[in-house]
Short mmCIF file of the C-alpha atoms (twelve columns), coordinates in Angstrom:
data_MODEL
# 
_entry.id   MODEL 
# 
loop_
_atom_site.group_PDB 
_atom_site.id 
_atom_site.type_symbol 
_atom_site.label_atom_id 
_atom_site.label_alt_id 
_atom_site.label_comp_id 
_atom_site.label_asym_id 
_atom_site.label_seq_id 
_atom_site.Cartn_x 
_atom_site.Cartn_y 
_atom_site.Cartn_z 
_atom_site.pdbx_PDB_model_num 
ATOM 1   C CA . MET A 1   118.955 81.343  114.337 1 
ATOM 2   C CA . LYS A 2   119.714 82.699  117.804 1 
ATOM 3   C CA . ASN A 3   123.288 83.548  116.776 1 
ATOM 4   C CA . SER A 4   122.058 85.231  113.594 1 
ATOM 5   C CA . LEU A 5   119.642 87.396  115.546 1 
ATOM 6   C CA . ALA A 6   122.260 88.288  118.155 1 
ATOM 7   C CA . TYR A 7   124.663 89.306  115.367 1 
ATOM 8   C CA . THR A 8   122.008 91.447  113.691 1 
ATOM 9   C CA . LEU A 9   121.065 93.195  116.931 1 
ATOM 10  C CA . ARG A 10  124.723 94.014  117.649 1 
ATOM 11  C CA . ARG A 11  125.249 95.240  114.079 1 
ATOM 12  C CA . LEU A 12  122.199 97.508  114.282 1 
ATOM 13  C CA . GLY A 13  123.058 98.711  117.778 1 
ATOM 14  C CA . THR A 14  119.616 97.865  119.139 1 
ATOM 15  C CA . ASP A 15  117.942 95.410  121.483 1 
ATOM 16  C CA . HIS A 16  114.880 94.672  119.363 1 
ATOM 17  C CA . VAL A 17  113.909 93.846  115.781 1 
ATOM 18  C CA . ASP A 18  111.461 95.933  113.808 1 
ATOM 19  C CA . ILE A 19  109.538 93.464  111.690 1 
ATOM 20  C CA . TYR A 20  108.427 96.137  109.229 1 
ATOM 21  C CA . ARG A 21  111.885 95.969  107.632 1 
ATOM 22  C CA . PRO A 22  112.008 92.781  105.518 1 
ATOM 23  C CA . ALA A 23  114.765 93.931  103.166 1 
ATOM 24  C CA . ARG A 24  116.798 96.962  102.205 1 
ATOM 25  C CA . LEU A 25  116.691 98.924  98.960  1 
ATOM 26  C CA . ASP A 26  120.350 99.851  99.140  1 
ATOM 27  C CA . PRO A 27  122.498 98.024  101.675 1 
ATOM 28  C CA . ALA A 28  124.387 101.278 102.285 1 
ATOM 29  C CA . VAL A 29  121.204 103.080 103.424 1 
ATOM 30  C CA . PRO A 30  119.100 101.470 106.175 1 
ATOM 31  C CA . VAL A 31  115.364 101.458 105.483 1 
ATOM 32  C CA . GLU A 32  114.731 103.091 108.849 1 
ATOM 33  C CA . GLU A 33  116.320 106.267 107.437 1 
ATOM 34  C CA . THR A 34  113.702 106.497 104.688 1 
ATOM 35  C CA . ILE A 35  110.869 106.764 107.179 1 
ATOM 36  C CA . GLY A 36  113.000 108.295 109.923 1 
ATOM 37  C CA . ALA A 37  112.978 111.763 108.364 1 
ATOM 38  C CA . ILE A 38  109.174 111.821 108.389 1 
ATOM 39  C CA . ALA A 39  109.147 110.602 111.981 1 
ATOM 40  C CA . GLU A 40  111.603 113.292 113.034 1 
ATOM 41  C CA . ALA A 41  109.569 116.030 111.329 1 
ATOM 42  C CA . LYS A 42  106.425 114.837 113.149 1 
ATOM 43  C CA . GLY A 43  108.206 114.461 116.499 1 
ATOM 44  C CA . ILE A 44  107.459 110.738 116.710 1 
ATOM 45  C CA . GLU A 45  109.572 107.595 116.801 1 
ATOM 46  C CA . THR A 46  110.568 105.856 113.572 1 
ATOM 47  C CA . SER A 47  108.776 102.711 114.715 1 
ATOM 48  C CA . GLN A 48  105.591 104.726 115.277 1 
ATOM 49  C CA . ALA A 49  105.777 106.163 111.765 1 
ATOM 50  C CA . ALA A 50  106.262 102.666 110.348 1 
ATOM 51  C CA . ILE A 51  103.292 101.318 112.296 1 
ATOM 52  C CA . ALA A 52  101.164 104.292 111.205 1 
ATOM 53  C CA . TRP A 53  102.151 103.574 107.598 1 
ATOM 54  C CA . VAL A 54  101.143 99.909  107.923 1 
ATOM 55  C CA . LEU A 55  97.830  100.991 109.454 1 
ATOM 56  C CA . SER A 56  97.265  103.291 106.465 1 
ATOM 57  C CA . ARG A 57  97.441  100.332 104.051 1 
ATOM 58  C CA . GLY A 58  93.840  99.327  104.692 1 
ATOM 59  C CA . GLN A 59  91.550  97.409  107.002 1 
ATOM 60  C CA . ASP A 60  92.895  94.085  105.724 1 
ATOM 61  C CA . VAL A 61  96.485  94.848  106.772 1 
ATOM 62  C CA . VAL A 62  97.558  94.464  110.392 1 
ATOM 63  C CA . PRO A 63  100.905 95.552  111.823 1 
ATOM 64  C CA . LEU A 64  102.665 92.824  113.786 1 
ATOM 65  C CA . ILE A 65  104.236 94.455  116.802 1 
ATOM 66  C CA . GLY A 66  107.148 92.992  118.704 1 
ATOM 67  C CA . ALA A 67  108.307 94.514  121.966 1 
ATOM 68  C CA . ARG A 68  110.546 93.328  124.769 1 
ATOM 69  C CA . ARG A 69  109.811 96.199  127.109 1 
ATOM 70  C CA . VAL A 70  106.649 97.900  128.316 1 
ATOM 71  C CA . HIS A 71  107.720 101.310 126.986 1 
ATOM 72  C CA . GLN A 72  108.220 99.812  123.524 1 
ATOM 73  C CA . MET A 73  104.705 98.370  123.506 1 
ATOM 74  C CA . THR A 74  103.266 101.619 124.877 1 
ATOM 75  C CA . SER A 75  104.987 103.508 122.073 1 
ATOM 76  C CA . ALA A 76  103.713 101.024 119.476 1 
ATOM 77  C CA . ILE A 77  100.140 101.290 120.737 1 
ATOM 78  C CA . ALA A 78  100.336 105.093 120.600 1 
ATOM 79  C CA . ALA A 79  100.968 104.816 116.851 1 
ATOM 80  C CA . VAL A 80  97.277  104.033 116.404 1 
ATOM 81  C CA . ASP A 81  96.554  107.730 117.017 1 
ATOM 82  C CA . ILE A 82  99.145  108.980 114.512 1 
ATOM 83  C CA . GLU A 83  97.812  110.060 111.156 1 
ATOM 84  C CA . LEU A 84  100.175 110.401 108.262 1 
ATOM 85  C CA . THR A 85  99.243  113.069 105.753 1 
ATOM 86  C CA . ALA A 86  98.838  112.375 102.050 1 
ATOM 87  C CA . GLU A 87  102.189 114.133 101.630 1 
ATOM 88  C CA . ASP A 88  103.816 111.796 104.192 1 
ATOM 89  C CA . LEU A 89  102.409 108.724 102.460 1 
ATOM 90  C CA . THR A 90  103.568 109.971 99.051  1 
ATOM 91  C CA . ALA A 91  107.071 110.586 100.408 1 
ATOM 92  C CA . ILE A 92  107.217 107.053 101.821 1 
ATOM 93  C CA . GLU A 93  105.919 105.532 98.581  1 
ATOM 94  C CA . GLN A 94  108.530 107.471 96.589  1 
ATOM 95  C CA . ALA A 95  111.323 106.425 98.957  1 
ATOM 96  C CA . VAL A 96  110.236 102.786 99.026  1 
ATOM 97  C CA . PRO A 97  108.005 102.068 96.017  1 
ATOM 98  C CA . ALA A 98  106.058 98.818  95.976  1 
ATOM 99  C CA . GLY A 99  108.254 95.991  94.762  1 
ATOM 100 C CA . ALA A 100 111.484 97.978  95.132  1 
ATOM 101 C CA . ALA A 101 112.827 96.164  98.171  1 
ATOM 102 C CA . ALA A 102 115.520 93.696  97.210  1 
ATOM 103 C CA . GLY A 103 117.286 90.852  98.891  1 
ATOM 104 C CA . GLY A 104 116.319 87.814  100.817 1 
ATOM 105 C CA . ARG A 105 114.805 87.677  104.238 1 
ATOM 106 C CA . TYR A 106 118.005 86.061  105.542 1 
ATOM 107 C CA . ALA A 107 121.584 86.280  104.343 1 
ATOM 108 C CA . ASP A 108 122.651 83.149  102.453 1 
ATOM 109 C CA . VAL A 109 125.212 82.314  105.119 1 
ATOM 110 C CA . PHE A 110 122.441 82.160  107.726 1 
ATOM 111 C CA . LEU A 111 120.088 80.131  105.529 1 
ATOM 112 C CA . ALA A 112 122.501 77.226  105.754 1 
ATOM 113 C CA . ASN A 113 121.829 77.108  109.516 1 
ATOM 114 C CA . LEU A 114 118.042 77.186  109.250 1 
ATOM 115 C CA . ASP A 115 116.245 73.884  109.509 1 
ATOM 116 C CA . SER A 116 112.474 74.091  109.697 1 
ATOM 117 C CA . GLU A 117 112.285 70.374  110.471 1 
ATOM 118 C CA . LYS A 118 114.018 70.649  113.868 1 
# 
């Protein structure tokens, strides 16, 4: 698992994992680009837009935030004050309609190394 995560972080060119991204619609287009345009237009970080979207899903949905650094957590917490417009939400729903995400949580090659009994 550790090797799989390290590989993914190197491939994505980042030092953290955004949990909001369980699968990709089109492997050629990262999901972060679908919400990234809205974030850029609002002058916020992509992760903040994603958290704001999760918060918009209702009182029974809670975003799970992961952060390795204080500035990442500070940024995540600031997303609570971000309000996405109805137009923003519609754009996200059109880009990533419910049920449209495809693929497994892990690549098959990595599943062979997972053992929940260890």
